[in-house]
Amino acid sequence: MSKAETTDEQDLGAAGSQLSTAPREETGQVPTMGVIGWTRWFWRQLTSMRVALILLFLLSLGSIPGSLVPQTGVDELKVADWKATHEFWTPLFEKLQLFDVYSSVWFSAIYILLFISLIGCIVPRTWQFVGQLRGRPPGAPKRLTRLPAYTTWRTGGEPEQVLAAARDLLTKRRFRAHTVGDAVAAEKGYLREAGNLLFHIALIVMLVAFAAGQLFKSEGGKLVLKGSGFANTLTQYDDFRSGSLFNTDDLPPFSFTLDRFDASYERSGPQKGTPRTFKAYVTYAEGADGKPRKAAIEVNKPLVVDGTKVYLLGHGYAPVVSVTDARGKKVFNSAVPLLPIDSNITSTGAVKVSDGYRDKNGKEEQLGFNAFFVPTFAGEGKGQMFSQFPALDFPVLALSAYHGSLGVDAGLPQNVYQLETSKMKEFKDPEGQLFKQRLLPGESMTLPNGAGKVKFEGVERWATFQISQQPGSGLALAGAIAAIAGLVGSLFIQRRRVWVRAVRNADGVTVVEMAGLGRSESAKLPEELADLAVALLAEAPAAPATDPADLADSTDPADSTDSDNPVEGARA
């Protein structure tokens, strides 16, 4: 390459310098300086965009086991069931911490490295961008013809007038413009780099929000019967999970009562049985002495109390069952929540009578009943006993009876929806089989040998609620919106520079040159340059054509293109 060509390349490099704040990637050179050299090399690699993208991909990849494998912090019972079912894989999964993915050493390491990488990438780029905002666009290259967008024409105006008009025009078009020697230098599109920085900062905000949400969150579930209430204390929850830094003393004091639950379903057509509306009407109060207020909770429309959100998750039925012992004393009368097993709310559960029951000999015993409930029974001889519709059109309750010890006095945790029959005996029917019977509302079944009576009194509703605190959710939403805005800006805004040079030739005619340079090739840059040239042409109209021989003597063919219309002379 000749000296002149080398000078031109350096000139063009200076013109396109600092169009981007992205740090230069390492070329794979191995450091030669001891510990300090290797430390610097490692830091440059860690803060490179390539490594940040790799870490972001690893973070996404590492989240997959957390969604596929039951997590201890979410549901310990599911974890226990999974371990019992997959005994071969359990030791390996425990060593890899796959039951505690989000608090594992390897996931935390990826998370922290990504955090450091983004900060190490953003800080120098921010200072560089601030320096660009405080500086001015570089002067025009010596040979504007080598730029990707270029046009020229000849005018009878004075060079100073042309440059002043060009500067005013570019300033009105929101370019940052200033005069450098015989040319005006202008630049536009700084929001592109601002968008890049905003996108990276938003990623850090989202990481911080995610960490805060995991460390300080609290989340619990509660099944509430109609007419019953809930107070936001730890003992009231059916299940409760929280972050490692959450203090249970920070639970906001409030309470609510389920006054009514309404549900409607599609009655006909191909979507028969599809839910249409679910709405829980509650009365809630903030604090111990708060004024009672009415509210309606719907799916995706939670009740917000002191920063805590109460979501409606599901609903079901609770048959009201009363039990009378052999002496005629009513020892049990309560609504028993049953769990749905299908979309038509076919439900199963257990009725447990643990206190007060005595047989005909006066002996204290405990009773247990496996319960199977359908809100809409198809009728005898019409297949198995499964509900045909989720509404209470034809409710039927089936019970099978046991007596003995429920095992609740042993102090061991027990599933309230399952009956432990290992220490119980079956009530027998006249044929020696397990005694069971189907009941309609208001009907009763008499236990064998005068052991008592069980009555199906009616049906109540229940609803399940999730009470959660997510301190980082608002911050995460703001970060996501900012990331999208920054990404849009970095993708659709082009940073570009425009130079206008006006020089008087020996024949007394001023030659005007306009050229543009963008960060990346774009068809819009020549169009914008042509539009600017047309606007400037109105201030500095083209001079009449002169003798071709004079033009050849006064201009360099490599530097200009004669045209009465700068749009025609523009090229990309």
XYZ file of C-alpha atoms in Angstrom:
572
model
C 0.000 0.000 0.000
C 1.390 3.428 -0.957
C 1.981 6.251 1.481
C -0.936 8.243 0.014
C -3.299 5.277 0.410
C -2.142 4.763 3.973
C -2.817 8.433 4.736
C -6.311 8.136 3.221
C -7.106 5.094 5.344
C -5.985 6.896 8.488
C -8.050 9.915 7.449
C -11.182 7.811 6.994
C -10.509 5.995 10.240
C -10.441 9.292 12.083
C -13.720 10.319 10.440
C -15.449 7.158 11.592
C -13.884 7.040 15.038
C -16.116 6.729 18.118
C -19.254 6.000 16.137
C -19.747 3.198 18.665
C -18.899 2.835 22.334
C -18.600 -0.954 22.052
C -15.260 -2.145 23.451
C -12.877 -3.818 21.057
C -12.816 -7.577 21.286
C -9.553 -9.315 22.128
C -7.884 -11.015 19.170
C -6.839 -14.066 21.151
C -3.362 -12.738 22.009
C -1.855 -14.518 24.969
C -0.528 -12.172 27.681
C 3.178 -12.302 28.370
C 3.273 -10.498 31.738
C 2.962 -12.684 34.838
C 0.030 -12.472 37.229
C -0.898 -8.865 36.415
C -0.967 -9.562 32.689
C -3.126 -12.634 33.099
C -5.442 -10.728 35.463
C -5.914 -7.950 32.941
C -6.490 -10.460 30.137
C -9.080 -12.317 32.232
C -10.840 -9.040 33.081
C -10.985 -8.017 29.404
C -12.439 -11.409 28.522
C -14.993 -11.293 31.351
C -16.169 -7.791 30.397
C -16.392 -8.528 26.667
C -19.788 -8.684 25.010
C -19.094 -12.221 23.799
C -18.616 -13.559 27.336
C -21.656 -11.602 28.612
C -23.828 -13.269 25.970
C -22.390 -16.681 26.854
C -23.135 -16.121 30.549
C -26.660 -14.941 29.731
C -27.197 -18.106 27.690
C -25.831 -20.269 30.532
C -28.168 -18.521 32.981
C -31.144 -19.327 30.754
C -29.904 -22.883 30.311
C -29.424 -23.281 34.055
C -33.028 -22.207 34.702
C -34.389 -25.196 32.767
C -33.798 -27.766 35.576
C -35.503 -25.362 37.974
C -38.698 -25.580 35.929
C -38.544 -29.329 35.251
C -37.343 -30.703 38.606
C -39.389 -30.057 41.794
C -37.723 -27.461 44.002
C -37.369 -27.743 47.769
C -38.203 -24.089 48.265
C -41.428 -24.441 46.291
C -42.953 -27.786 47.258
C -41.130 -30.183 49.586
C -43.818 -32.846 49.192
C -43.304 -32.977 45.430
C -39.555 -33.250 45.982
C -40.084 -36.161 48.362
C -42.416 -37.902 45.894
C -39.907 -37.379 43.060
C -37.075 -38.858 45.134
C -39.208 -41.869 46.030
C -40.085 -42.434 42.368
C -36.570 -41.853 40.967
C -34.273 -43.456 43.516
C -31.521 -44.106 40.936
C -31.186 -40.439 39.940
C -31.671 -38.911 43.388
C -28.006 -39.041 44.570
C -26.777 -37.445 41.339
C -29.426 -34.724 41.438
C -28.587 -33.950 45.058
C -24.871 -33.586 44.252
C -25.711 -31.270 41.350
C -28.094 -29.304 43.628
C -30.915 -29.712 41.114
C -33.520 -29.627 43.882
C -32.295 -26.134 44.862
C -31.285 -24.714 41.491
C -31.722 -21.013 42.220
C -29.706 -21.159 45.450
C -27.074 -23.584 44.134
C -23.382 -22.709 43.982
C -23.112 -23.067 40.197
C -26.226 -20.968 39.438
C -25.088 -18.260 41.862
C -21.634 -18.240 40.235
C -23.131 -17.720 36.767
C -25.416 -15.017 38.137
C -22.618 -13.100 39.867
C -20.232 -13.392 36.902
C -22.917 -12.057 34.567
C -23.545 -9.182 36.955
C -19.824 -8.315 37.088
C -19.470 -8.709 33.319
C -22.302 -6.276 32.594
C -21.004 -3.694 35.060
C -17.463 -4.010 33.707
C -18.828 -3.514 30.187
C -21.136 -0.605 30.987
C -18.868 1.623 33.096
C -16.160 2.299 30.427
C -18.765 2.604 27.677
C -20.690 5.149 29.752
C -17.634 7.329 30.320
C -16.740 7.052 26.643
C -20.249 8.055 25.607
C -20.231 11.010 28.013
C -16.958 12.103 26.442
C -18.513 11.902 22.986
C -21.462 14.009 24.100
C -19.113 16.648 25.490
C -16.904 16.590 22.376
C -17.572 17.572 18.774
C -17.716 15.629 15.518
C -14.296 15.211 13.839
C -13.298 17.326 10.873
C -13.949 16.330 7.276
C -11.607 13.836 5.538
C -9.434 15.229 2.760
C -11.129 13.075 0.088
C -14.884 13.035 0.704
C -15.370 11.028 -2.483
C -14.271 7.888 -0.646
C -17.176 8.008 1.787
C -20.181 5.727 1.126
C -22.631 8.612 0.451
C -21.410 11.590 -1.580
C -22.630 14.409 -3.834
C -21.237 17.689 -5.215
C -22.228 20.713 -7.239
C -20.903 24.150 -8.215
C -22.441 27.382 -6.985
C -21.832 31.104 -7.397
C -22.194 31.798 -3.674
C -19.374 32.601 -1.298
C -17.877 29.594 0.610
C -18.554 31.308 3.937
C -22.213 31.818 3.048
C -22.558 28.184 1.951
C -20.998 26.910 5.174
C -23.193 29.175 7.300
C -26.309 27.985 5.458
C -25.191 24.353 5.813
C -24.628 24.746 9.527
C -28.046 26.366 10.040
C -29.702 23.633 7.967
C -28.033 20.789 9.880
C -28.810 22.391 13.222
C -32.499 22.655 12.270
C -32.421 18.933 11.371
C -31.212 18.217 14.948
C -27.576 17.553 13.978
C -24.779 18.678 16.262
C -22.797 20.853 13.880
C -19.711 23.058 13.979
C -17.312 24.532 11.439
C -13.829 23.027 11.113
C -11.615 24.762 8.558
C -13.275 24.740 5.136
C -16.070 22.341 6.115
C -19.006 21.879 8.463
C -18.949 18.660 10.506
C -22.259 17.360 11.904
C -23.416 14.257 13.748
C -26.762 12.748 14.698
C -28.144 9.566 16.232
C -26.629 9.617 19.715
C -29.756 7.893 21.010
C -28.476 4.703 19.400
C -25.604 4.461 21.857
C -27.856 5.719 24.639
C -30.213 2.863 23.765
C -27.346 0.365 23.950
C -26.352 1.616 27.384
C -29.978 1.701 28.545
C -30.432 -1.911 27.428
C -27.379 -3.092 29.386
C -28.280 -1.061 32.471
C -31.817 -2.477 32.299
C -30.368 -5.999 32.314
C -28.527 -5.181 35.543
C -31.724 -3.740 37.014
C -33.578 -6.942 36.129
C -30.838 -9.067 37.702
C -31.000 -6.987 40.891
C -34.800 -7.220 40.920
C -34.681 -10.986 40.424
C -32.189 -11.365 43.275
C -34.237 -9.126 45.584
C -37.395 -11.005 44.698
C -35.806 -14.358 45.559
C -34.140 -13.202 48.770
C -36.968 -11.154 50.284
C -40.080 -12.797 48.824
C -42.806 -14.566 50.745
C -45.510 -16.746 49.285
C -48.121 -18.961 50.816
C -51.403 -20.674 50.073
C -54.643 -20.882 51.998
C -57.902 -22.736 51.401
C -60.783 -20.686 52.797
C -64.339 -21.940 53.246
C -67.283 -19.659 52.627
C -67.912 -17.748 55.832
C -64.418 -18.463 57.160
C -61.521 -16.063 57.378
C -57.753 -15.724 57.147
C -55.300 -13.627 59.162
C -51.863 -12.939 57.728
C -49.816 -14.825 60.317
C -47.509 -17.757 59.718
C -49.714 -20.274 61.545
C -52.685 -19.498 59.271
C -51.038 -20.680 56.054
C -51.573 -24.150 54.599
C -48.123 -23.867 53.020
C -45.543 -21.086 53.188
C -42.304 -20.332 51.330
C -39.965 -17.387 51.700
C -36.567 -16.082 50.654
C -33.504 -16.601 52.816
C -33.491 -12.953 53.972
C -37.223 -12.671 54.652
C -38.262 -12.165 58.254
C -41.684 -13.569 59.169
C -42.135 -10.625 61.538
C -42.412 -8.467 58.417
C -45.717 -10.031 57.347
C -48.150 -7.111 56.918
C -51.036 -7.350 59.418
C -54.335 -7.810 57.624
C -57.217 -10.272 57.474
C -60.114 -11.168 55.204
C -63.269 -13.282 55.224
C -64.743 -15.102 52.226
C -68.338 -13.887 52.080
C -69.401 -15.472 48.797
C -67.982 -17.210 45.762
C -69.648 -17.056 42.348
C -68.819 -19.173 39.326
C -70.476 -19.589 35.946
C -69.886 -22.057 33.099
C -70.774 -22.440 29.450
C -74.004 -24.439 29.333
C -74.036 -25.644 25.727
C -72.032 -25.939 22.556
C -68.537 -27.340 21.990
C -67.212 -25.375 24.991
C -69.757 -26.761 27.423
C -68.389 -26.689 30.953
C -65.766 -24.036 30.189
C -65.436 -21.544 33.071
C -66.718 -18.056 32.299
C -66.463 -16.147 35.568
C -64.832 -16.802 38.923
C -65.245 -14.145 41.584
C -64.633 -14.213 45.336
C -66.338 -11.557 47.449
C -64.389 -10.799 50.607
C -64.405 -8.429 53.554
C -60.889 -7.365 54.515
C -59.274 -5.120 57.103
C -55.774 -3.676 57.399
C -54.100 -3.991 60.774
C -55.644 -5.244 63.985
C -58.178 -2.426 64.224
C -58.660 -1.612 60.562
C -62.015 -0.621 59.152
C -63.722 -3.520 57.283
C -63.920 -3.040 53.531
C -65.579 -4.979 50.740
C -63.683 -6.230 47.683
C -64.024 -8.710 44.824
C -61.075 -10.894 43.808
C -60.948 -12.357 40.323
C -58.402 -14.347 38.344
C -55.501 -12.020 37.487
C -57.171 -9.242 39.505
C -55.713 -9.636 42.994
C -56.523 -7.781 46.159
C -53.569 -5.561 47.146
C -53.166 -4.862 50.852
C -50.100 -3.015 52.173
C -47.875 -4.256 49.342
C -49.151 -7.833 49.586
C -51.178 -9.350 46.762
C -53.957 -11.861 47.358
C -54.585 -13.931 44.227
C -57.554 -16.193 43.541
C -56.146 -19.563 42.424
C -58.978 -22.071 42.422
C -62.190 -23.252 43.999
C -64.114 -26.392 44.840
C -66.878 -27.884 46.933
C -67.100 -28.809 50.605
C -69.950 -31.218 51.453
C -71.467 -30.515 54.862
C -71.480 -33.784 56.849
C -72.892 -34.498 60.299
C -72.140 -37.621 62.351
C -74.257 -38.956 65.212
C -72.785 -41.655 67.469
C -74.497 -44.760 68.832
C -75.950 -42.787 71.759
C -77.661 -40.317 69.415
C -75.210 -37.499 70.192
C -74.070 -35.343 67.298
C -70.260 -35.445 67.468
C -69.375 -33.897 64.122
C -71.003 -31.284 61.909
C -68.756 -29.478 59.465
C -68.096 -28.624 55.833
C -65.292 -30.845 54.535
C -63.258 -29.457 51.604
C -62.601 -32.002 48.863
C -59.973 -31.669 46.123
C -61.014 -31.641 42.425
C -59.491 -34.299 40.181
C -60.876 -33.144 36.813
C -62.271 -30.084 35.049
C -65.847 -31.011 36.034
C -64.808 -30.812 39.705
C -65.170 -34.496 40.504
C -63.660 -34.365 44.001
C -62.088 -36.706 46.547
C -61.053 -36.386 50.163
C -61.644 -37.698 53.645
C -64.010 -37.069 56.544
C -62.263 -37.566 59.889
C -64.067 -37.725 63.230
C -61.270 -37.668 65.778
C -63.034 -36.623 68.986
C -66.257 -37.344 70.891
C -67.459 -40.517 69.171
C -68.510 -43.537 71.278
C -69.876 -46.841 70.072
C -72.909 -48.578 71.552
C -70.746 -50.018 74.330
C -69.509 -46.545 75.301
C -66.003 -47.165 73.941
C -64.225 -44.129 72.468
C -63.226 -44.577 68.867
C -62.368 -42.534 65.804
C -64.263 -42.667 62.525
C -62.986 -42.112 59.007
C -64.766 -41.914 55.668
C -63.304 -41.891 52.192
C -65.374 -39.339 50.278
C -66.079 -39.069 46.560
C -68.220 -36.144 45.408
C -69.703 -35.168 42.029
C -71.582 -31.871 41.543
C -73.526 -33.272 38.563
C -74.239 -37.014 38.721
C -75.167 -38.794 35.481
C -77.403 -41.263 37.301
C -77.430 -44.987 38.007
C -76.373 -47.232 35.149
C -74.729 -44.400 33.207
C -71.073 -45.274 33.649
C -68.680 -44.543 36.462
C -69.431 -41.933 39.081
C -67.763 -38.911 37.517
C -69.213 -35.435 37.260
C -70.800 -34.421 33.976
C -70.752 -30.661 34.636
C -68.913 -28.438 37.154
C -72.019 -26.693 38.528
C -74.195 -28.065 41.353
C -76.921 -29.535 39.129
C -77.217 -32.999 40.717
C -74.779 -33.344 43.669
C -74.052 -36.821 45.013
C -71.677 -37.827 47.833
C -70.310 -41.373 48.125
C -68.842 -42.491 51.487
C -67.034 -45.627 52.625
C -66.751 -46.092 56.411
C -63.929 -47.111 58.784
C -63.457 -47.120 62.576
C -60.423 -47.374 64.818
C -57.443 -45.021 65.096
C -56.839 -42.257 62.553
C -53.223 -41.904 63.676
C -53.612 -38.202 64.378
C -52.536 -38.634 68.030
C -49.047 -39.844 67.060
C -47.836 -36.308 66.411
C -46.760 -37.081 62.850
C -47.839 -34.812 59.958
C -50.743 -36.202 57.976
C -52.471 -35.295 54.738
C -55.904 -33.949 55.641
C -57.287 -35.092 52.291
C -56.203 -38.731 52.669
C -57.403 -41.354 55.109
C -54.737 -43.442 56.871
C -56.418 -46.853 57.297
C -53.498 -48.937 58.559
C -54.858 -48.824 62.130
C -58.530 -48.830 61.188
C -61.135 -51.504 60.467
C -63.762 -51.488 57.787
C -67.445 -51.280 58.579
C -68.972 -54.312 56.827
C -72.242 -54.535 54.937
C -74.509 -57.620 55.177
C -72.470 -59.300 52.426
C -69.187 -58.829 54.313
C -67.904 -56.092 52.000
C -66.730 -52.562 52.823
C -69.767 -50.536 53.839
C -70.353 -47.649 51.431
C -73.293 -45.641 50.192
C -74.248 -42.809 47.857
C -76.117 -39.887 49.363
C -78.143 -37.002 48.007
C -78.348 -33.739 49.995
C -80.534 -34.357 53.068
C -80.094 -38.158 52.977
C -78.449 -40.229 55.729
C -76.728 -43.571 56.006
C -76.957 -45.739 59.117
C -73.706 -47.414 60.152
C -73.804 -51.200 60.739
C -74.440 -52.660 64.194
C -76.040 -49.476 65.502
C -72.736 -47.588 65.330
C -74.415 -44.310 64.461
C -75.617 -42.255 61.535
C -74.012 -40.021 58.891
C -76.017 -37.309 57.120
C -75.217 -35.321 53.966
C -76.496 -31.904 55.049
C -75.632 -29.838 51.960
C -72.755 -28.283 50.004
C -70.622 -25.208 50.637
C -67.940 -23.652 48.422
C -64.310 -23.007 49.120
C -61.629 -20.968 47.340
C -57.848 -21.131 47.420
C -55.800 -17.961 47.639
C -52.132 -17.226 47.165
C -50.787 -14.485 49.405
C -47.463 -13.193 48.100
C -44.944 -10.415 48.520
C -42.594 -9.819 45.567
C -40.487 -6.768 46.450
C -38.640 -6.783 43.129
C -41.585 -7.180 40.764
C -42.056 -3.456 40.086
C -38.317 -2.990 39.553
C -38.229 -5.981 37.214
C -41.120 -4.579 35.174
C -39.391 -1.199 34.906
C -36.193 -2.946 33.836
C -38.007 -4.983 31.188
C -39.696 -1.886 29.738
C -36.384 -0.002 29.742
C -34.635 -2.941 28.068
C -37.224 -3.015 25.282
C -36.980 0.758 24.814
C -33.188 0.584 24.710
C -33.225 -2.311 22.274
C -35.640 -0.476 19.962
C -33.411 2.584 20.025
C -30.249 0.613 19.296
C -31.879 -1.251 16.407
C -33.802 1.500 14.629
C -31.727 4.627 15.229
C -28.674 5.049 13.010
C -25.751 7.102 14.194
C -24.282 9.040 11.248
C -22.041 11.960 10.355
C -22.353 14.513 7.563
C -19.703 16.857 6.226
C -20.236 19.860 3.950
C -17.181 21.415 2.316
C -17.240 24.643 0.267
C -14.039 25.702 -1.560
C -13.538 28.424 -4.208
C -11.801 27.210 -7.381
C -9.403 29.202 -9.503
C -12.238 30.190 -11.865
C -14.047 31.922 -8.993
C -16.835 29.303 -8.704
C -17.447 27.618 -5.330
C -17.436 23.798 -5.309
C -19.764 22.307 -2.684
C -19.199 18.722 -1.522
C -21.443 16.768 0.826
C -20.676 13.314 2.207
C -22.103 11.045 4.890
C -20.813 8.155 6.988
C -22.829 5.856 9.206
C -21.941 3.243 11.777
C -23.239 0.581 9.407
C -24.286 0.512 5.790
C -27.832 1.783 5.359
C -29.938 2.739 2.341
C -31.349 5.659 4.345
C -28.046 7.518 4.548
C -27.826 8.407 0.791
C -31.514 9.345 0.880
C -30.982 11.636 3.860
C -27.890 13.161 2.242
C -29.819 13.830 -0.977
C -32.618 15.465 1.036
C -30.092 17.697 2.805
C -28.457 18.547 -0.520
C -31.789 19.594 -2.040
C -32.454 21.826 0.976
C -28.977 23.345 0.812
C -29.269 23.827 -2.960
C -32.052 26.309 -2.330
C -29.583 28.441 -0.339
C -26.644 27.856 -2.690
C -28.088 27.271 -6.185
C -26.001 25.526 -8.802
C -23.960 27.767 -11.103
C -24.601 27.725 -14.886
C -22.638 25.173 -16.820
C -19.237 26.460 -18.003
C -16.729 25.375 -20.585
C -15.730 21.726 -19.996
C -12.081 22.640 -20.467
C -12.338 25.139 -17.609
C -13.943 22.541 -15.403
C -11.170 20.086 -16.149
C -8.594 22.689 -15.128
C -10.400 23.766 -11.965
C -11.572 20.500 -10.380
C -10.194 17.072 -9.672
C -12.365 14.419 -11.372
C -11.649 12.071 -8.509
C -13.044 14.551 -5.972
C -16.249 15.833 -7.610
C -19.110 15.004 -9.919
C -20.771 17.760 -11.967
C -24.521 17.778 -11.870
C -27.210 20.421 -11.909
C -29.153 18.237 -9.476
C -27.328 16.999 -6.366
C -29.797 14.162 -5.960
C -28.651 12.736 -9.259
C -25.044 13.259 -8.248
C -25.525 11.466 -4.884
C -24.307 7.907 -4.657
C -23.991 5.122 -2.113
